[in-house]
Every structure is written in structure tokens, then in C-alpha cells.
Amino acid sequence: MHRKGAAYKTRAFELDVKSVADSGKFTGYGSVFGVVDSYGEVVAPGAFEKSLADLAAKGRSLPILWQHRTGEPIGSWTSLKEDNRGLLGDGDLWLDDAQYARIAYKGMQSKSITGLSIGYYVIKASYNEKTGIRTLEELDLVEVSIVTVPANDEARIDAIKSHIAHGNLPALSDFERFLREAGFSKTQATVIANRGLKHLLRSESDSDDTNDLATLLQHASAFSLPSL
């Protein structure tokens, strides 16, 4: 169900583990609703429902990856569901078959490894101009990783660069944060994003001309960004 033009993203949390059995089975929350991260994003209740329903209809389960490495599956999620708190999962680590599953297990038992990071596509989101908060309303969940060093979110500068390099325009709020992280002041970032990208995004949505995107990117590339 990945939408064309959607960017693959990751979002990390402190894994709230309720229990870890000797067999490698564990239960815990991987995402909590209503918590605003340092990038001003919050996951809304119901954000995972459609994705989880699609997985159930196909009879699929999601892998537990080690550090988002697609070649390092260390287990599977036997159950993922939403409750009134967040995304609750039952995981099964493959202790007999995957080296990093044993590392993850030892780390989770000792509470020295407590990071969980979800990989997803944003299907639907809304942005509140007054609060500056972006609400993630529908997500396509792809995988869930155990990570040694949890972070609030993906590296935005690299993500925005990659997004533009692949012929896509970033969200206005993401572009403003990118400019701030690149060294622009808050005022400069707001002016560039609202007078430049905001106009370009509006132009793109109002036209079906296949040459529009190339033209918009030419305008976007005219901004002189500091070296990173």
C-alpha cells in the first residue's frame, strides 16, 4: 500500500518491555500515542489500524530487524495491535538461529538495550500552523527494529537531501527544520520555506504538467545552502 512519492522513514522509541521470557518471547509497547517528539511530530490513535488490517488480511507478520538491517532479521512479531496507549506487540526472538537475537535478548534482559525503531511510510498527516505540531494520522508499518541507541527520529538533513535527489519535494515543516539544522536562523528558514517551497508545493498540486517537478526543483536548488 506504499503511496507513490512517499518517503520511507524511521521513528525510534524507548521500548517499554513488559516481560522477556527465557524462550525469547517478549511483550511491550513500540509506539505510544500522543507524545510529541523533538521534531514536533506525534502519532495519533488509529495510525496503524489500516496497515495492521492489511497485514492480517494477507496472513503476514512483520520481522524484527537488528538496527534496520534488512539482511539481519532476528525474530518476528506474532501479534501487533493498537490499544488505548499505543502499539502493543508480542515478539519472538530467534535465539537458536540468529546471533544478534541473542545479543538483543541479553541486552533487553539487562535493560542495556531498550531501543525500538519502526520503519514506515507516512500515508496521511496534518500540520497545525499554530502549534507547529505535525500529527501522523495513518502510517504504513513496514518493519520494527531493535536498536542499541534509540533516537527521536531519522537524520532529517540526510532524509531531505535524499527526498529531493529522488525527484520529490519535502513537507513544508520538514523543509523548515532542514534549513534550521543547516544553519539558517528561524526567521530565514521561515521566509525561505513560506515564500519559496510553499509556493512551489501549491503550484505542484494545482498542475498535472509532468515538467512542473523539474521546474520546481530548479527553483529549490537556487537557494544557497551552507556546506554540511
mmCIF file of C-alpha atoms in Angstrom:
data_model
loop_
_atom_site.group_PDB
_atom_site.id
_atom_site.type_symbol
_atom_site.label_atom_id
_atom_site.label_comp_id
_atom_site.label_asym_id
_atom_site.label_seq_id
_atom_site.Cartn_x
_atom_site.Cartn_y
_atom_site.Cartn_z
ATOM 1 C CA MET A 1 0.000 0.000 0.000
ATOM 2 C CA HIS A 2 3.030 2.297 -0.265
ATOM 3 C CA ARG A 3 1.948 5.535 -1.907
ATOM 4 C CA LYS A 4 3.920 6.881 -4.868
ATOM 5 C CA GLY A 5 6.272 9.626 -3.730
ATOM 6 C CA ALA A 6 6.060 8.680 -0.052
ATOM 7 C CA ALA A 7 9.353 8.733 1.815
ATOM 8 C CA TYR A 8 10.462 5.782 3.919
ATOM 9 C CA LYS A 9 11.071 6.963 7.478
ATOM 10 C CA THR A 10 12.109 5.607 10.833
ATOM 11 C CA ARG A 11 10.959 6.654 14.277
ATOM 12 C CA ALA A 12 12.623 5.437 17.453
ATOM 13 C CA PHE A 13 11.279 4.963 20.947
ATOM 14 C CA GLU A 14 12.341 3.630 24.286
ATOM 15 C CA LEU A 15 10.932 0.106 24.148
ATOM 16 C CA ASP A 16 8.619 -0.359 27.114
ATOM 17 C CA VAL A 17 9.100 -4.100 27.645
ATOM 18 C CA LYS A 18 6.528 -5.724 29.893
ATOM 19 C CA SER A 19 8.268 -9.089 30.039
ATOM 20 C CA VAL A 20 11.092 -11.109 28.453
ATOM 21 C CA ALA A 21 10.868 -14.914 28.718
ATOM 22 C CA ASP A 22 13.762 -17.381 28.595
ATOM 23 C CA SER A 23 12.385 -18.567 25.257
ATOM 24 C CA GLY A 24 12.966 -15.132 23.737
ATOM 25 C CA LYS A 25 9.321 -14.136 23.710
ATOM 26 C CA PHE A 26 8.534 -10.643 24.931
ATOM 27 C CA THR A 27 5.696 -8.159 25.106
ATOM 28 C CA GLY A 28 5.928 -4.409 25.016
ATOM 29 C CA TYR A 29 4.906 -1.091 23.522
ATOM 30 C CA GLY A 30 6.800 0.055 20.461
ATOM 31 C CA SER A 31 4.945 3.325 19.939
ATOM 32 C CA VAL A 32 2.966 5.489 22.323
ATOM 33 C CA PHE A 33 0.209 7.807 21.168
ATOM 34 C CA GLY A 34 0.064 11.491 21.984
ATOM 35 C CA VAL A 35 3.767 12.034 22.686
ATOM 36 C CA VAL A 36 5.327 14.918 20.753
ATOM 37 C CA ASP A 37 8.943 14.199 19.758
ATOM 38 C CA SER A 38 11.765 16.718 19.412
ATOM 39 C CA TYR A 39 10.842 17.283 15.758
ATOM 40 C CA GLY A 40 7.299 18.293 16.640
ATOM 41 C CA GLU A 41 5.604 15.089 15.456
ATOM 42 C CA VAL A 42 3.056 12.978 17.255
ATOM 43 C CA VAL A 43 1.428 9.638 16.366
ATOM 44 C CA ALA A 44 -2.361 9.688 16.544
ATOM 45 C CA PRO A 45 -4.512 6.787 17.779
ATOM 46 C CA GLY A 46 -5.596 4.711 14.791
ATOM 47 C CA ALA A 47 -2.465 5.494 12.778
ATOM 48 C CA PHE A 48 -1.539 1.810 12.456
ATOM 49 C CA GLU A 49 -5.018 0.306 12.113
ATOM 50 C CA LYS A 50 -5.263 0.063 8.313
ATOM 51 C CA SER A 51 -1.705 -1.228 7.931
ATOM 52 C CA LEU A 52 -2.257 -3.893 10.592
ATOM 53 C CA ALA A 53 -5.570 -4.882 8.992
ATOM 54 C CA ASP A 54 -3.854 -5.265 5.593
ATOM 55 C CA LEU A 55 -1.169 -7.492 7.144
ATOM 56 C CA ALA A 56 -3.812 -9.633 8.848
ATOM 57 C CA ALA A 57 -5.779 -9.997 5.603
ATOM 58 C CA LYS A 58 -2.637 -11.235 3.843
ATOM 59 C CA GLY A 59 -1.694 -13.555 6.699
ATOM 60 C CA ARG A 60 1.680 -11.806 7.087
ATOM 61 C CA SER A 61 3.724 -10.976 10.151
ATOM 62 C CA LEU A 62 6.354 -8.271 10.386
ATOM 63 C CA PRO A 63 10.022 -9.068 11.024
ATOM 64 C CA ILE A 64 12.012 -7.891 13.990
ATOM 65 C CA LEU A 65 15.187 -6.471 12.440
ATOM 66 C CA TRP A 66 18.513 -5.686 14.054
ATOM 67 C CA GLN A 67 19.338 -1.975 13.616
ATOM 68 C CA HIS A 68 17.130 -1.679 10.477
ATOM 69 C CA ARG A 69 19.357 -4.129 8.601
ATOM 70 C CA THR A 70 17.091 -5.903 6.149
ATOM 71 C CA GLY A 71 19.586 -8.790 5.976
ATOM 72 C CA GLU A 72 19.540 -9.258 9.754
ATOM 73 C CA PRO A 73 16.090 -10.481 10.821
ATOM 74 C CA ILE A 74 16.271 -11.613 14.455
ATOM 75 C CA GLY A 75 12.673 -12.573 15.083
ATOM 76 C CA SER A 76 9.064 -11.935 14.203
ATOM 77 C CA TRP A 77 6.104 -10.128 15.662
ATOM 78 C CA THR A 78 3.482 -12.756 16.463
ATOM 79 C CA SER A 79 0.990 -10.055 17.362
ATOM 80 C CA LEU A 80 0.745 -6.314 16.797
ATOM 81 C CA LYS A 81 -2.297 -4.314 17.798
ATOM 82 C CA GLU A 82 -3.374 -0.887 18.926
ATOM 83 C CA ASP A 83 -4.827 -0.274 22.363
ATOM 84 C CA ASN A 84 -5.637 2.995 24.099
ATOM 85 C CA ARG A 85 -1.963 3.594 24.887
ATOM 86 C CA GLY A 86 -0.162 2.763 21.670
ATOM 87 C CA LEU A 87 1.198 -0.044 19.503
ATOM 88 C CA LEU A 88 1.402 -3.205 21.601
ATOM 89 C CA GLY A 89 3.375 -6.152 20.288
ATOM 90 C CA ASP A 90 4.250 -9.740 21.137
ATOM 91 C CA GLY A 91 7.681 -10.578 19.746
ATOM 92 C CA ASP A 92 9.544 -13.857 19.309
ATOM 93 C CA LEU A 93 13.352 -13.659 19.105
ATOM 94 C CA TRP A 94 15.048 -16.450 17.131
ATOM 95 C CA LEU A 95 17.589 -17.274 19.819
ATOM 96 C CA ASP A 96 18.724 -20.551 18.226
ATOM 97 C CA ASP A 97 19.145 -19.180 14.712
ATOM 98 C CA ALA A 98 20.232 -15.532 14.819
ATOM 99 C CA GLN A 99 23.354 -14.267 16.549
ATOM 100 C CA TYR A 100 22.030 -10.763 17.076
ATOM 101 C CA ALA A 101 18.820 -12.143 18.527
ATOM 102 C CA ARG A 102 20.866 -13.459 21.437
ATOM 103 C CA ILE A 103 22.583 -10.067 21.815
ATOM 104 C CA ALA A 104 19.230 -8.302 21.761
ATOM 105 C CA TYR A 105 17.849 -10.760 24.318
ATOM 106 C CA LYS A 106 20.754 -10.280 26.714
ATOM 107 C CA GLY A 107 20.540 -6.522 26.304
ATOM 108 C CA MET A 108 16.796 -6.428 26.897
ATOM 109 C CA GLN A 109 17.106 -8.602 29.999
ATOM 110 C CA SER A 110 19.815 -6.364 31.436
ATOM 111 C CA LYS A 111 17.977 -3.227 30.264
ATOM 112 C CA SER A 112 21.114 -2.068 28.449
ATOM 113 C CA ILE A 113 19.335 -2.335 25.069
ATOM 114 C CA THR A 114 15.997 -0.559 25.236
ATOM 115 C CA GLY A 115 15.526 0.969 21.802
ATOM 116 C CA LEU A 116 12.828 0.097 19.324
ATOM 117 C CA SER A 117 12.549 1.785 15.935
ATOM 118 C CA ILE A 118 9.717 1.411 13.442
ATOM 119 C CA GLY A 119 10.160 1.700 9.682
ATOM 120 C CA TYR A 120 7.151 3.171 7.900
ATOM 121 C CA TYR A 121 5.678 5.318 5.150
ATOM 122 C CA VAL A 122 3.523 8.313 6.020
ATOM 123 C CA ILE A 123 0.191 7.906 4.273
ATOM 124 C CA LYS A 124 -1.721 10.734 5.926
ATOM 125 C CA ALA A 125 -0.603 13.575 8.203
ATOM 126 C CA SER A 126 -1.782 17.026 9.214
ATOM 127 C CA TYR A 127 0.132 20.110 10.311
ATOM 128 C CA ASN A 128 -1.077 22.657 12.863
ATOM 129 C CA GLU A 129 0.283 26.072 11.900
ATOM 130 C CA LYS A 130 -0.401 27.493 15.381
ATOM 131 C CA THR A 131 1.303 24.795 17.450
ATOM 132 C CA GLY A 132 3.868 23.696 14.840
ATOM 133 C CA ILE A 133 2.951 20.062 15.537
ATOM 134 C CA ARG A 134 2.634 17.506 12.736
ATOM 135 C CA THR A 135 0.191 14.700 13.524
ATOM 136 C CA LEU A 136 0.827 11.332 11.857
ATOM 137 C CA GLU A 137 -2.682 10.052 11.199
ATOM 138 C CA GLU A 138 -2.048 6.993 9.004
ATOM 139 C CA LEU A 139 1.187 5.018 8.709
ATOM 140 C CA ASP A 140 2.138 2.033 6.588
ATOM 141 C CA LEU A 141 4.194 -0.067 9.001
ATOM 142 C CA VAL A 142 6.985 -1.982 7.232
ATOM 143 C CA GLU A 143 9.274 -3.346 9.941
ATOM 144 C CA VAL A 144 10.184 -2.955 13.582
ATOM 145 C CA SER A 145 13.820 -2.987 14.684
ATOM 146 C CA ILE A 146 15.594 -3.372 17.979
ATOM 147 C CA VAL A 147 18.314 -0.706 18.140
ATOM 148 C CA THR A 148 21.137 -0.179 20.598
ATOM 149 C CA VAL A 149 20.989 3.619 20.554
ATOM 150 C CA PRO A 150 17.451 4.971 20.293
ATOM 151 C CA ALA A 151 16.984 8.351 18.644
ATOM 152 C CA ASN A 152 13.998 10.653 18.389
ATOM 153 C CA ASP A 153 13.755 10.356 14.627
ATOM 154 C CA GLU A 154 15.676 9.856 11.422
ATOM 155 C CA ALA A 155 18.534 12.201 10.464
ATOM 156 C CA ARG A 156 16.416 14.881 8.814
ATOM 157 C CA ILE A 157 19.144 16.575 6.775
ATOM 158 C CA ASP A 158 20.075 13.307 5.073
ATOM 159 C CA ALA A 159 16.404 12.433 4.620
ATOM 160 C CA ILE A 160 15.526 15.743 2.983
ATOM 161 C CA LYS A 161 18.559 15.557 0.684
ATOM 162 C CA SER A 162 17.565 12.042 -0.370
ATOM 163 C CA HIS A 163 13.937 13.076 -0.876
ATOM 164 C CA ILE A 164 14.888 15.940 -3.222
ATOM 165 C CA ALA A 165 17.522 13.824 -5.009
ATOM 166 C CA HIS A 166 14.805 11.294 -5.918
ATOM 167 C CA GLY A 167 12.623 13.952 -7.519
ATOM 168 C CA ASN A 168 10.256 14.618 -4.609
ATOM 169 C CA LEU A 169 9.512 17.776 -2.637
ATOM 170 C CA PRO A 170 9.627 17.598 1.184
ATOM 171 C CA ALA A 171 6.811 18.646 3.501
ATOM 172 C CA LEU A 172 6.899 22.332 4.417
ATOM 173 C CA SER A 173 7.519 21.645 8.125
ATOM 174 C CA ASP A 174 10.335 19.196 7.308
ATOM 175 C CA PHE A 175 11.965 21.718 4.969
ATOM 176 C CA GLU A 176 11.873 24.442 7.632
ATOM 177 C CA ARG A 177 13.574 22.112 10.140
ATOM 178 C CA PHE A 178 16.119 21.124 7.498
ATOM 179 C CA LEU A 179 17.029 24.774 6.954
ATOM 180 C CA ARG A 180 17.375 25.366 10.707
ATOM 181 C CA GLU A 181 19.634 22.313 11.069
ATOM 182 C CA ALA A 182 21.675 23.508 8.085
ATOM 183 C CA GLY A 183 22.496 26.765 9.860
ATOM 184 C CA PHE A 184 19.763 29.237 8.884
ATOM 185 C CA SER A 185 18.085 31.322 11.600
ATOM 186 C CA LYS A 186 14.432 30.676 12.452
ATOM 187 C CA THR A 187 13.400 33.833 10.583
ATOM 188 C CA GLN A 188 15.439 32.951 7.493
ATOM 189 C CA ALA A 189 14.101 29.381 7.455
ATOM 190 C CA THR A 190 10.509 30.589 7.743
ATOM 191 C CA VAL A 191 10.895 33.148 4.954
ATOM 192 C CA ILE A 192 12.609 30.701 2.561
ATOM 193 C CA ALA A 193 10.124 27.890 3.241
ATOM 194 C CA ASN A 194 6.977 30.018 3.107
ATOM 195 C CA ARG A 195 7.935 32.253 0.161
ATOM 196 C CA GLY A 196 9.715 29.538 -1.770
ATOM 197 C CA LEU A 197 8.685 25.955 -1.050
ATOM 198 C CA LYS A 198 5.128 26.805 -0.003
ATOM 199 C CA HIS A 199 4.528 28.442 -3.380
ATOM 200 C CA LEU A 200 6.188 25.544 -5.185
ATOM 201 C CA LEU A 201 4.085 22.946 -3.368
ATOM 202 C CA ARG A 202 0.923 24.870 -4.214
ATOM 203 C CA SER A 203 1.973 25.099 -7.846
ATOM 204 C CA GLU A 204 2.684 21.375 -7.965
ATOM 205 C CA SER A 205 -0.719 20.448 -6.540
ATOM 206 C CA ASP A 206 -2.557 22.727 -8.972
ATOM 207 C CA SER A 207 -0.926 21.345 -12.130
ATOM 208 C CA ASP A 208 -0.622 17.990 -13.830
ATOM 209 C CA ASP A 209 2.207 19.137 -16.110
ATOM 210 C CA THR A 210 4.934 16.491 -15.966
ATOM 211 C CA ASN A 211 7.556 19.233 -16.332
ATOM 212 C CA ASP A 212 6.405 21.014 -13.157
ATOM 213 C CA LEU A 213 8.522 18.983 -10.758
ATOM 214 C CA ALA A 214 11.736 19.586 -12.683
ATOM 215 C CA THR A 215 10.976 23.319 -12.767
ATOM 216 C CA LEU A 216 10.222 23.382 -9.046
ATOM 217 C CA LEU A 217 13.436 21.589 -8.204
ATOM 218 C CA GLN A 218 15.394 24.064 -10.304
ATOM 219 C CA HIS A 219 13.920 26.868 -8.190
ATOM 220 C CA ALA A 220 14.622 24.954 -4.983
ATOM 221 C CA SER A 221 18.229 24.321 -5.975
ATOM 222 C CA ALA A 222 18.744 28.052 -6.462
ATOM 223 C CA PHE A 223 18.882 28.501 -2.690
ATOM 224 C CA SER A 224 22.484 28.639 -1.489
ATOM 225 C CA LEU A 225 22.697 26.195 1.423
ATOM 226 C CA PRO A 226 25.770 26.031 3.671
ATOM 227 C CA SER A 227 28.071 23.045 3.380
ATOM 228 C CA LEU A 228 27.166 20.201 5.769
#
